[in-house]
Coordinates of C-alpha atoms in Angstrom, one line a residue:
Chain A
M17 CA 0.0 0.0 0.0
S18 CA 1.4 3.4 -0.9
K19 CA 2.1 6.0 1.7
V20 CA 0.6 9.4 1.6
F21 CA 3.1 12.2 1.5
A22 CA 2.1 15.7 0.8
Q23 CA 3.1 19.1 2.2
I24 CA 1.6 22.4 1.6
S25 CA 2.8 25.7 2.9
I26 CA 1.4 29.2 2.3
S27 CA 3.9 32.0 2.6
V28 CA 4.1 35.7 2.0
T29 CA 7.2 37.3 0.6
S30 CA 7.3 40.9 1.5
A31 CA 8.7 43.8 -0.6
L32 CA 11.8 43.6 1.7
G33 CA 12.3 40.0 0.6
V34 CA 11.5 38.3 3.9
K35 CA 9.5 35.2 3.6
R36 CA 7.0 34.4 6.3
N37 CA 5.1 31.1 6.7
L38 CA 1.5 32.0 7.4
L39 CA 0.7 28.7 8.9
L40 CA 3.0 29.2 11.9
A41 CA 2.4 31.5 14.8
N42 CA 4.8 34.3 14.2
D43 CA 4.7 36.3 17.4
F44 CA 4.7 35.8 21.1
A45 CA 1.8 36.1 23.6
N46 CA 3.3 35.7 27.1
I47 CA -0.1 35.3 28.7
S48 CA -0.2 34.1 32.3
A49 CA -2.6 34.1 35.2
E50 CA -1.4 33.0 38.6
T51 CA -3.8 32.5 41.5
K52 CA -3.0 33.3 45.1
A53 CA -2.0 30.4 47.3
L54 CA -5.2 28.4 47.9
A55 CA -5.6 26.2 51.0
L56 CA -8.1 23.7 49.4
S57 CA -8.7 21.8 52.7
G58 CA -7.9 24.5 55.2
D59 CA -4.6 25.9 56.1
S60 CA -3.5 22.9 58.2
M61 CA -4.4 20.0 56.0
Y62 CA -2.6 18.5 53.0
T63 CA -4.8 18.1 49.9
F64 CA -4.6 15.5 47.2
I65 CA -5.8 16.8 43.9
D66 CA -7.5 14.3 41.7
S67 CA -8.7 16.5 38.8
F68 CA -8.8 20.1 37.6
V69 CA -11.8 21.1 35.5
P70 CA -11.2 24.2 33.5
K71 CA -14.2 26.1 32.1
I72 CA -12.3 27.4 29.1
K73 CA -14.1 27.9 25.8
D74 CA -12.2 27.1 22.6
R75 CA -9.3 25.5 24.4
V76 CA -9.0 22.4 22.2
G77 CA -6.3 23.1 19.7
A78 CA -5.0 26.0 21.7
V79 CA -1.4 24.7 21.4
G80 CA 0.7 26.2 24.2
L81 CA -2.1 26.6 26.7
K82 CA -0.9 24.9 29.9
L83 CA -1.8 24.6 33.5
E84 CA 1.0 24.7 36.1
I85 CA 0.3 23.4 39.5
W86 CA 2.6 24.8 42.2
G87 CA 2.6 23.7 45.9
Q88 CA 3.8 24.9 49.2
N89 CA 3.1 23.9 52.8
T90 CA 3.3 27.3 54.4
L91 CA 2.9 30.8 53.0
E92 CA 6.4 31.6 54.0
E93 CA 7.8 28.6 52.0
E94 CA 8.9 29.1 48.4
K95 CA 6.4 27.5 46.1
R96 CA 7.6 24.6 43.9
L97 CA 6.3 23.4 40.5
L98 CA 4.6 20.1 40.9
T99 CA 3.4 19.4 37.4
T100 CA 2.4 21.0 34.1
L101 CA -0.7 19.8 32.2
D102 CA -1.6 20.5 28.6
L103 CA -5.0 22.0 28.4
S104 CA -5.3 22.0 24.6
L105 CA -5.9 18.3 24.1
S106 CA -9.4 17.9 25.3
S107 CA -12.4 19.9 26.6
G108 CA -12.7 17.9 29.8
P109 CA -11.0 17.6 33.1
V110 CA -7.2 17.2 33.4
F111 CA -5.7 14.8 35.9
P112 CA -2.4 15.4 37.6
D113 CA -0.1 12.5 38.0
K114 CA -1.1 10.6 41.2
S115 CA 2.5 10.6 42.3
I116 CA 2.9 14.3 42.8
E117 CA 3.1 15.3 46.4
S118 CA 0.2 16.6 48.4
C119 CA 0.6 20.1 49.7
V120 CA -1.3 22.5 52.0
Y121 CA -1.4 25.4 49.6
Y122 CA -1.7 25.3 45.8
V123 CA -1.1 27.9 43.2
F124 CA -2.6 27.4 39.8
R125 CA -0.9 29.2 36.9
I126 CA -2.5 29.2 33.4
V127 CA 0.1 30.1 30.7
D128 CA 0.0 30.5 27.0
E129 CA 3.0 31.7 25.0
V130 CA 1.5 30.9 21.6
L131 CA -2.2 32.0 21.6
A132 CA -3.1 29.6 18.8
R133 CA -6.7 30.0 19.7
R134 CA -8.5 32.8 21.5
W135 CA -9.8 30.9 24.5
K136 CA -12.1 32.3 27.1
L137 CA -11.8 31.4 30.8
T138 CA -15.0 31.6 32.8
G139 CA -14.1 29.4 35.8
F140 CA -12.6 26.2 37.1
Q141 CA -13.2 23.5 39.6
V142 CA -10.8 21.4 41.6
F143 CA -11.6 18.0 42.8
G144 CA -9.7 16.0 45.4
E145 CA -9.7 15.2 49.1
P146 CA -7.9 16.0 52.3
D147 CA -4.8 14.0 52.7
G148 CA -3.7 14.3 56.3
Q149 CA -2.9 17.0 58.8
Y150 CA 0.2 19.2 58.3
F151 CA 2.5 19.4 61.3
L152 CA 5.2 21.9 61.6
Chain B
M15 CA -13.9 9.6 47.3
T16 CA -12.9 12.9 45.8
K17 CA -15.1 15.9 46.3
P18 CA -15.2 19.4 45.0
L19 CA -12.6 21.5 46.8
A20 CA -12.9 24.7 44.8
D21 CA -15.5 26.1 42.3
I22 CA -14.1 29.4 41.0
S23 CA -16.1 31.8 38.8
Q24 CA -16.8 35.3 40.0
E25 CA -13.4 35.5 41.6
L26 CA -11.8 35.5 38.1
Y27 CA -13.0 39.1 37.5
T28 CA -11.2 40.8 40.4
G29 CA -8.0 41.7 38.6
A30 CA -4.4 41.4 39.8
H31 CA -3.3 42.2 43.4
P32 CA 0.4 41.3 43.6
S33 CA 1.2 43.2 46.7
V34 CA -1.8 42.4 48.9
P35 CA -1.2 39.7 51.6
N36 CA -2.4 36.3 50.6
D37 CA -5.2 36.1 53.1
V38 CA -6.9 39.2 51.9
K39 CA -6.0 38.9 48.2
P40 CA -9.2 38.6 46.2
F41 CA -7.9 35.9 43.8
W42 CA -5.3 36.6 41.3
H43 CA -1.7 37.2 42.4
T44 CA -0.3 38.2 39.0
L45 CA -1.7 38.5 35.5
S46 CA -0.1 39.3 32.2
N47 CA -1.7 40.3 28.9
L48 CA -5.2 39.3 29.9
L49 CA -8.4 41.3 30.2
V50 CA -12.0 40.7 31.2
F51 CA -14.5 41.4 28.6
D52 CA -17.5 39.6 27.1
A53 CA -18.0 38.0 30.5
A54 CA -14.7 36.0 30.4
V55 CA -11.1 36.4 31.1
Q56 CA -9.2 36.2 27.8
A57 CA -6.2 37.5 26.0
A58 CA -6.1 41.2 25.7
P59 CA -6.7 42.4 22.2
G60 CA -3.6 42.0 19.9
H61 CA -2.1 44.2 17.4
F62 CA -1.3 44.0 13.7
L63 CA 1.1 46.2 11.9
F64 CA -0.9 48.9 10.3
T65 CA 1.5 50.8 8.1
K66 CA 5.1 50.8 6.9
K67 CA 7.4 53.1 8.8
L68 CA 9.9 55.4 7.2
S69 CA 11.7 56.2 10.4
A70 CA 12.9 54.1 13.3
N71 CA 12.5 57.0 15.7
A72 CA 9.9 56.8 18.4
V73 CA 6.3 57.7 17.6
V74 CA 5.4 60.6 19.9
G75 CA 1.9 61.7 18.8
M76 CA -0.7 60.8 16.3
I77 CA -4.2 61.7 15.0
E78 CA -6.8 60.1 12.7
A79 CA -8.8 62.2 10.3
E80 CA -11.3 61.7 7.6
L81 CA -10.4 64.0 4.8
S82 CA -11.3 64.6 1.2
V83 CA -9.3 62.7 -1.4
P84 CA -7.2 65.3 -3.2
G85 CA -8.0 65.5 -6.8
A86 CA -11.0 63.2 -6.6
A87 CA -14.7 64.2 -7.1
I88 CA -16.3 66.3 -4.4
G89 CA -17.6 64.1 -1.6
N90 CA -14.9 61.4 -2.0
R91 CA -13.3 61.0 1.4
S92 CA -10.9 58.7 3.0
K93 CA -9.4 57.9 6.4
Y94 CA -5.9 59.2 7.1
L95 CA -3.5 58.8 10.0
F96 CA -0.9 61.4 10.9
W97 CA 1.9 60.9 13.3
G98 CA 5.1 62.4 14.4
T99 CA 8.6 61.5 15.6
N100 CA 11.0 63.8 17.2
S101 CA 12.2 65.0 13.8
S102 CA 9.5 64.3 11.2
L103 CA 5.8 64.1 10.5
F104 CA 4.2 61.3 8.5
R105 CA 0.9 60.5 6.9
R106 CA -0.7 57.2 6.0
D107 CA -2.6 57.6 2.8
G108 CA -6.2 56.5 3.1
I109 CA -6.5 55.0 -0.4
T110 CA -3.1 53.4 -1.0
G111 CA -2.1 52.7 2.5
L112 CA 1.3 54.1 1.8
T113 CA 3.3 56.2 4.2
T114 CA 4.6 59.6 3.2
D115 CA 6.9 62.0 5.0
V116 CA 4.9 65.2 5.2
S117 CA 7.4 67.2 7.3
R118 CA 7.7 70.9 6.4
A119 CA 9.8 71.6 3.3
A120 CA 11.2 74.8 4.6
G121 CA 12.5 75.4 8.1
G122 CA 14.6 72.3 8.6
A123 CA 14.0 69.2 10.6
Y124 CA 11.8 69.4 13.7
G125 CA 13.2 69.3 17.2
V126 CA 16.7 70.3 16.5
G127 CA 18.4 70.6 19.8
A128 CA 15.4 69.1 21.7
S129 CA 15.7 65.9 23.6
T130 CA 13.0 63.3 23.5
E131 CA 13.7 62.8 27.2
Q132 CA 12.0 64.6 30.0
N133 CA 14.4 66.7 32.1
D134 CA 14.3 69.0 35.1
Q135 CA 13.3 71.9 33.0
H136 CA 11.2 70.5 30.1
L137 CA 8.6 67.8 29.5
A138 CA 9.3 65.1 27.0
H139 CA 9.1 66.2 23.4
R140 CA 5.8 65.1 22.0
W141 CA 3.4 66.1 19.3
S142 CA -0.1 67.4 19.8
F143 CA -2.6 67.4 16.9
T144 CA -6.0 68.7 16.1
Q145 CA -8.2 68.7 13.0
W146 CA -9.9 71.8 11.6
G147 CA -12.0 70.8 8.7
E148 CA -9.6 69.8 5.9
W149 CA -6.6 71.1 7.8
I150 CA -4.5 69.4 10.4
F151 CA -2.6 71.4 13.0
A152 CA 0.4 70.0 15.0
T153 CA 2.6 71.4 17.7
N154 CA 5.4 70.0 19.9
G155 CA 6.3 72.6 22.4
F156 CA 9.6 73.2 20.6
D157 CA 9.0 74.2 16.9
I158 CA 6.6 76.7 15.5
P159 CA 3.1 75.2 15.3
Q160 CA 2.5 73.4 12.0
I161 CA -0.4 73.3 9.5
L162 CA -1.2 70.9 6.7
K163 CA -3.8 71.9 4.3
N164 CA -5.3 68.8 2.7
T165 CA -6.6 71.1 0.0
D166 CA -3.1 72.0 -1.2
T167 CA -1.8 70.4 -4.4
P168 CA -0.9 66.9 -3.5
P169 CA 1.2 65.8 -1.9
A170 CA 0.2 68.2 0.9
K171 CA 2.9 68.8 3.5
F172 CA 3.0 70.6 6.8
A173 CA 4.3 74.1 7.0
N174 CA 4.9 76.7 9.7
L175 CA 1.7 78.3 10.8
V176 CA 1.9 82.1 10.2
Q177 CA -0.6 84.8 10.5
T178 CA -2.2 86.5 7.5
G179 CA 0.3 89.0 6.2
P180 CA 2.4 87.0 6.5
V181 CA 3.2 87.8 10.1
A182 CA 4.7 85.5 12.7
L183 CA 2.6 84.1 15.5
P184 CA 2.7 86.2 18.7
F185 CA 4.0 83.1 20.5
V186 CA 7.0 80.9 19.5
E187 CA 5.9 77.5 20.6
A188 CA 2.9 75.7 22.2
E189 CA 2.8 72.3 23.8
I190 CA -0.9 71.5 23.0
I191 CA -3.3 72.6 20.3
R192 CA -7.1 72.1 20.5
R193 CA -10.4 73.7 19.4
I194 CA -13.1 75.4 21.4
S195 CA -16.2 76.2 19.4
V196 CA -14.9 78.1 16.3
F197 CA -11.6 79.1 17.8
L198 CA -8.3 77.3 17.5
V199 CA -6.6 77.2 20.9
A200 CA -2.9 76.8 21.7
L201 CA -1.9 75.9 25.3
N202 CA 1.3 76.0 27.3
L203 CA 3.0 78.7 25.4
G204 CA 6.6 78.3 26.5
A205 CA 8.8 80.7 28.4
V206 CA 8.2 83.7 26.3
A207 CA 8.0 87.2 27.8
A208 CA 4.4 87.9 26.9
Y209 CA 3.3 84.4 27.6
G210 CA 4.2 81.3 29.6
T211 CA 3.6 77.7 30.3
D212 CA 0.4 78.5 32.2
Y213 CA -1.1 80.5 29.3
Y214 CA -3.4 79.6 26.5
A215 CA -4.2 81.7 23.4
W216 CA -7.0 81.5 20.9
S217 CA -7.3 82.6 17.3
D218 CA -9.8 84.9 15.8
E219 CA -13.3 83.6 15.3
D220 CA -13.2 80.9 12.6
D221 CA -9.8 82.1 11.4
P222 CA -6.7 80.2 12.6
F223 CA -4.5 82.7 10.8
I224 CA -5.2 85.6 13.1
W225 CA -3.8 85.4 16.6
T226 CA -2.6 88.9 17.5
P227 CA -5.4 90.5 19.5
T228 CA -6.8 93.8 18.1
T229 CA -10.0 95.7 18.6
A230 CA -11.1 94.3 15.2
N231 CA -10.8 90.6 16.1
S232 CA -11.7 88.1 18.8
A233 CA -8.2 86.7 19.2
G234 CA -6.7 86.7 22.7
S235 CA -4.9 84.9 25.5
N236 CA -5.4 84.1 29.1
L237 CA -3.3 83.2 32.1
L238 CA -4.5 80.4 34.4
R239 CA -3.5 82.2 37.6
H240 CA -4.7 79.5 40.0
L241 CA -3.2 76.5 38.1
N242 CA -0.1 76.2 40.3
S243 CA 1.8 74.6 37.5
Q244 CA 2.3 74.6 33.8
I245 CA -0.6 73.3 31.6
M246 CA 0.0 69.6 31.5
A247 CA -2.9 68.3 29.4
A248 CA -6.1 69.4 27.7
E249 CA -9.1 67.1 26.9
Y250 CA -12.5 68.0 25.6
L251 CA -15.1 68.1 28.5
G252 CA -18.7 68.8 27.5
A253 CA -18.8 71.9 25.3
G254 CA -15.5 73.1 26.6
L255 CA -11.9 72.0 27.2
G256 CA -10.7 70.5 30.4
I257 CA -7.3 71.9 31.2
Y258 CA -5.1 70.0 33.6
G259 CA -2.3 71.2 35.7
R260 CA -0.5 68.9 38.1
D261 CA -3.1 69.2 40.8
Q262 CA -6.1 71.1 39.3
L263 CA -8.6 70.9 36.6
H264 CA -9.9 74.0 34.9
L265 CA -12.7 74.3 32.3
A266 CA -12.2 76.6 29.4
Q267 CA -15.2 77.5 27.2
Y268 CA -16.7 80.1 24.9
V269 CA -18.2 82.8 27.1
G270 CA -18.8 85.5 24.5
P271 CA -17.4 89.0 24.4
P272 CA -15.4 90.6 25.9
Y273 CA -13.5 87.6 27.3
I274 CA -14.3 85.2 24.5
I275 CA -12.7 82.1 26.0
G276 CA -13.0 82.1 29.8
A277 CA -11.6 79.5 32.2
E278 CA -12.5 78.6 35.8
K279 CA -11.1 76.0 38.1
I280 CA -13.6 73.2 38.6
L281 CA -11.7 70.6 40.6
D282 CA -8.7 70.5 43.0
G283 CA -6.7 67.3 43.7
V284 CA -6.7 66.0 40.1
G285 CA -3.9 66.5 37.6
A286 CA -2.1 64.9 34.7
W287 CA 1.5 63.7 34.2
G288 CA 1.6 64.8 30.6
K289 CA -0.3 65.8 27.5
D290 CA -1.3 62.2 26.7
A291 CA -2.0 61.0 30.2
V292 CA -5.7 61.7 30.0
C293 CA -8.2 60.2 27.6
R294 CA -12.0 60.4 27.2
I295 CA -14.8 57.9 26.8
G296 CA -18.0 59.8 26.3
S297 CA -18.2 62.5 28.9
I298 CA -15.8 60.8 31.4
H299 CA -12.1 61.5 31.6
Y300 CA -9.7 58.7 32.6
G301 CA -6.2 59.9 33.5
W302 CA -3.1 59.5 35.5
G303 CA -1.6 62.3 37.5
P304 CA 0.6 62.9 40.6
K305 CA -2.3 62.0 42.9
G306 CA -3.0 58.7 41.1
I307 CA -5.2 57.1 38.5
F308 CA -8.6 58.7 38.2
S309 CA -11.9 59.1 36.4
T310 CA -13.8 62.4 36.4
D311 CA -16.8 64.0 34.8
G312 CA -15.7 67.4 35.7
T313 CA -17.9 67.6 38.8
Q314 CA -16.3 64.9 41.0
V315 CA -13.2 62.7 40.8
Q316 CA -12.9 59.0 41.7
Y317 CA -9.5 57.4 42.2
F318 CA -8.6 53.9 41.3
D319 CA -6.9 53.4 44.6
S320 CA -5.6 50.1 45.8
P321 CA -2.5 48.7 47.4
S322 CA -1.6 47.1 44.1
I323 CA -1.7 50.3 42.2
R324 CA 0.4 52.0 44.9
D325 CA 2.9 49.2 45.4
E326 CA 3.1 47.7 42.0
I327 CA 2.5 50.5 39.5
E328 CA 3.2 53.8 41.1
K329 CA 6.3 52.6 43.0
N330 CA 7.8 51.3 39.8
L331 CA 6.9 54.3 37.6
N332 CA 9.9 56.1 36.2
Y333 CA 8.9 59.5 37.4
A334 CA 11.7 61.1 35.5
Q335 CA 9.9 60.2 32.3
S336 CA 6.3 60.5 33.6
S337 CA 5.3 63.0 30.9
K338 CA 5.4 60.1 28.4
I339 CA 2.5 58.3 30.0
V340 CA -0.2 57.5 27.4
A341 CA -3.8 56.8 28.2
M342 CA -5.8 54.9 25.6
P343 CA -9.5 54.1 25.5
L344 CA -10.4 50.6 24.5
I345 CA -14.1 51.3 23.9
Q346 CA -15.0 48.0 22.4
Y347 CA -13.5 46.2 25.4
D348 CA -14.9 48.5 28.2
A349 CA -11.4 49.3 29.3
V350 CA -8.8 52.0 29.4
M351 CA -5.1 51.2 28.9
F352 CA -2.2 53.1 30.4
F353 CA 1.3 52.8 29.0
Y354 CA 4.1 54.0 31.3
P355 CA 7.9 53.8 31.7
R356 CA 8.7 51.3 34.4
G357 CA 11.8 51.0 36.4
T358 CA 14.6 52.9 34.7
S359 CA 13.2 52.7 31.2
L360 CA 13.3 55.9 29.2
W361 CA 10.3 54.8 27.1
N362 CA 6.9 53.3 28.0
N363 CA 7.7 49.6 28.4
A364 CA 4.8 48.4 30.5
A365 CA 1.0 48.9 30.7
F366 CA -2.1 48.0 32.6
A367 CA -5.7 48.0 31.6
I368 CA -8.5 49.2 33.8
S369 CA -11.7 47.4 33.3
I370 CA -14.4 50.1 33.5
P371 CA -17.3 48.0 34.8
T372 CA -15.3 46.2 37.4
R373 CA -12.8 48.9 38.2
T374 CA -10.0 46.3 38.3
I375 CA -6.4 46.2 37.1
W376 CA -5.1 43.9 34.3
P377 CA -1.3 44.3 33.8
Q378 CA 0.2 44.0 30.3
N379 CA 3.8 43.5 29.5
Y380 CA 4.4 45.7 26.5
G381 CA 4.6 49.5 25.9
R382 CA 3.4 52.0 23.4
Q383 CA 4.5 55.6 23.0
A384 CA 1.5 57.2 21.3
M385 CA -2.1 56.4 20.5
S386 CA -5.2 57.4 18.6
P387 CA -8.5 56.1 20.0
G388 CA -10.1 54.7 16.8
A389 CA -12.3 57.8 16.2
V390 CA -12.1 57.3 12.4
F391 CA -10.6 53.9 12.0
D392 CA -12.4 50.9 13.5
F393 CA -9.9 50.3 16.3
A394 CA -7.4 52.2 18.4
I395 CA -4.0 52.7 16.8
T396 CA -0.6 52.9 18.7
G397 CA 3.0 53.7 17.9
T398 CA 6.2 52.3 19.3
E399 CA 9.6 53.5 20.2
D400 CA 10.9 51.9 17.0
G401 CA 8.6 53.9 14.7
D402 CA 6.1 51.0 14.1
I403 CA 2.4 51.7 13.9
Y404 CA -0.1 49.0 15.1
M405 CA -3.8 48.7 15.1
V406 CA -5.7 46.9 17.9
S407 CA -7.5 43.8 16.8
D408 CA -8.9 40.7 18.6
E409 CA -8.2 38.8 15.4
A410 CA -4.5 39.3 15.8
Q411 CA -1.9 37.8 18.1
Q412 CA -0.6 39.7 21.1
S413 CA 2.2 42.2 20.7
V414 CA 3.1 41.2 17.1
E415 CA 6.8 41.1 16.3
E416 CA 7.0 42.1 12.8
E417 CA 10.0 40.8 11.0
S418 CA 9.0 41.7 7.4
G419 CA 7.5 44.8 5.9
L420 CA 3.8 45.4 5.8
L421 CA 2.0 43.8 2.9
T422 CA 1.1 46.1 0.1
L423 CA -0.1 45.5 -3.4
A424 CA 3.4 44.8 -4.5
E425 CA 3.7 41.8 -2.2
V426 CA 3.8 38.2 -3.5
I427 CA 1.7 35.5 -1.9
S428 CA 2.6 32.1 -2.9
A429 CA 1.3 28.7 -2.1
E430 CA 3.9 26.1 -2.4
V431 CA 2.7 22.5 -2.6
G432 CA 5.2 19.7 -2.4
V433 CA 4.0 16.3 -3.2
G434 CA 5.9 13.1 -2.6
E435 CA 4.5 9.7 -3.0
L436 CA 0.8 10.1 -3.1
G437 CA -1.6 7.3 -2.5
V438 CA -4.9 6.6 -0.9
G439 CA -5.2 3.1 0.4
E440 CA -4.2 0.7 -2.4
F441 CA -5.3 3.0 -5.1
S442 CA -2.8 5.4 -6.3
P443 CA -3.7 7.9 -9.0
G444 CA -0.3 8.9 -10.3
G445 CA 1.6 7.1 -7.6
Y446 CA 2.8 3.6 -7.3
W447 CA 0.1 1.0 -7.6
E448 CA 0.4 -2.6 -7.3
G449 CA -2.4 -4.5 -8.9
P450 CA -4.3 -7.3 -7.3

């Protein structure tokens, strides 16, 4: 059986002679939104996060749209990046790896450096459960 | 069994509060290049390159105008954009989209000896424009005010404004130029013996070529004795002109003979950092002055006061270049954008949007040096420190980095199709096919 190989590109050559591929994102967006530190089970309890449900319209195909989950156990502690999830692959919940540590406080950071689609954020939900008491 | 731990919705619309302690912070710690509009948090409107530049110098003032098309039948009109750098004035042609240098042919380059930087004795060198029918007036506080008559034989260029005679204007320079009723008004008239930085002058009735007052004309001038500073900005307010000092707002309007254009102080405690630090949406002014970021209708003033504004924005403002602050109305997005120099930057390198319905702050990470609010064109237009001109659009990406020139009719668009082995299943039109 033969293979299918085909490639099409649409480009613009300006009067200055610079060729630009119109099928590629050609600029930067640097969009980010970082929440405050959220104590999802109260400020003395670890929380296990099972899923994050973003209410983001037009996120499928928004290549570059990601969710960073950061954690810290006290507000004085430096937060650390626990995981990064791709939000562009589906329109449903995203599930952090079960092996990431539970923390008392979480910071959610939505980033997009491409803006391949103009998505709209109207809310989000976090599902999980308390995972033990935090002792100093 | 997992359960819902957080259900966030209304909290999204509270804006950024980076300096507020976590336990009283509404929701967002930091934001970048987002805005709330259409009931959602989404990317702030992007920009596309609107016109080719002829100069890499910073754009320091602009105006849109709908004018007659020179040489065309009466009634044929088009949209034009005029803008200035420290040394030149440019026009974007409404029909061809091409950029033309329309600087004065006689009198030399503009701003010779002037610095684009603010210093202890002078505000930053910026252009102020106004339209008068088919004419455009421009002034920069350093050179003689300029006039471009669109009715001149094309290509029309700016020229020094002189009085009928010809006689030189009674003042040498003016920072700002505006209209009140049928009078052309020049404000902040420099340090000249008969005038000063707290003066404004007006032309004869419906005649911008007569400025020297006589008993036969209505031209004149006035000193704002209670302004306590130089005239910093002037923005239309109702039927008159709101004139800002550093700490006061005056209203100038036509009052009839013998005073013609009278002015009274209407508000204390509100001022402007520079000639472009105040913008208007409808009858409301939004501006930034030494007392903070405000909105006013001329009868009362409201400040957008929050720890985040004080700690994050005002503490990081480069006050030495504060006269470059630019306020831009984003009417389609219910917001006002402020561009400002942050840290040690000499040019505006940061911005924030204020959402008008929610009165919240939405930081942006790019800067612009001049703006026109989209009064003639569909969307607001901005200029950069590199001479680029952008138009706002929610169809475009954020903060476009333009590596090639703007497309014109001379551009080539090509579609390149490369085809290798092509086949669909076991059937290959034109490719390799192996029979049963």
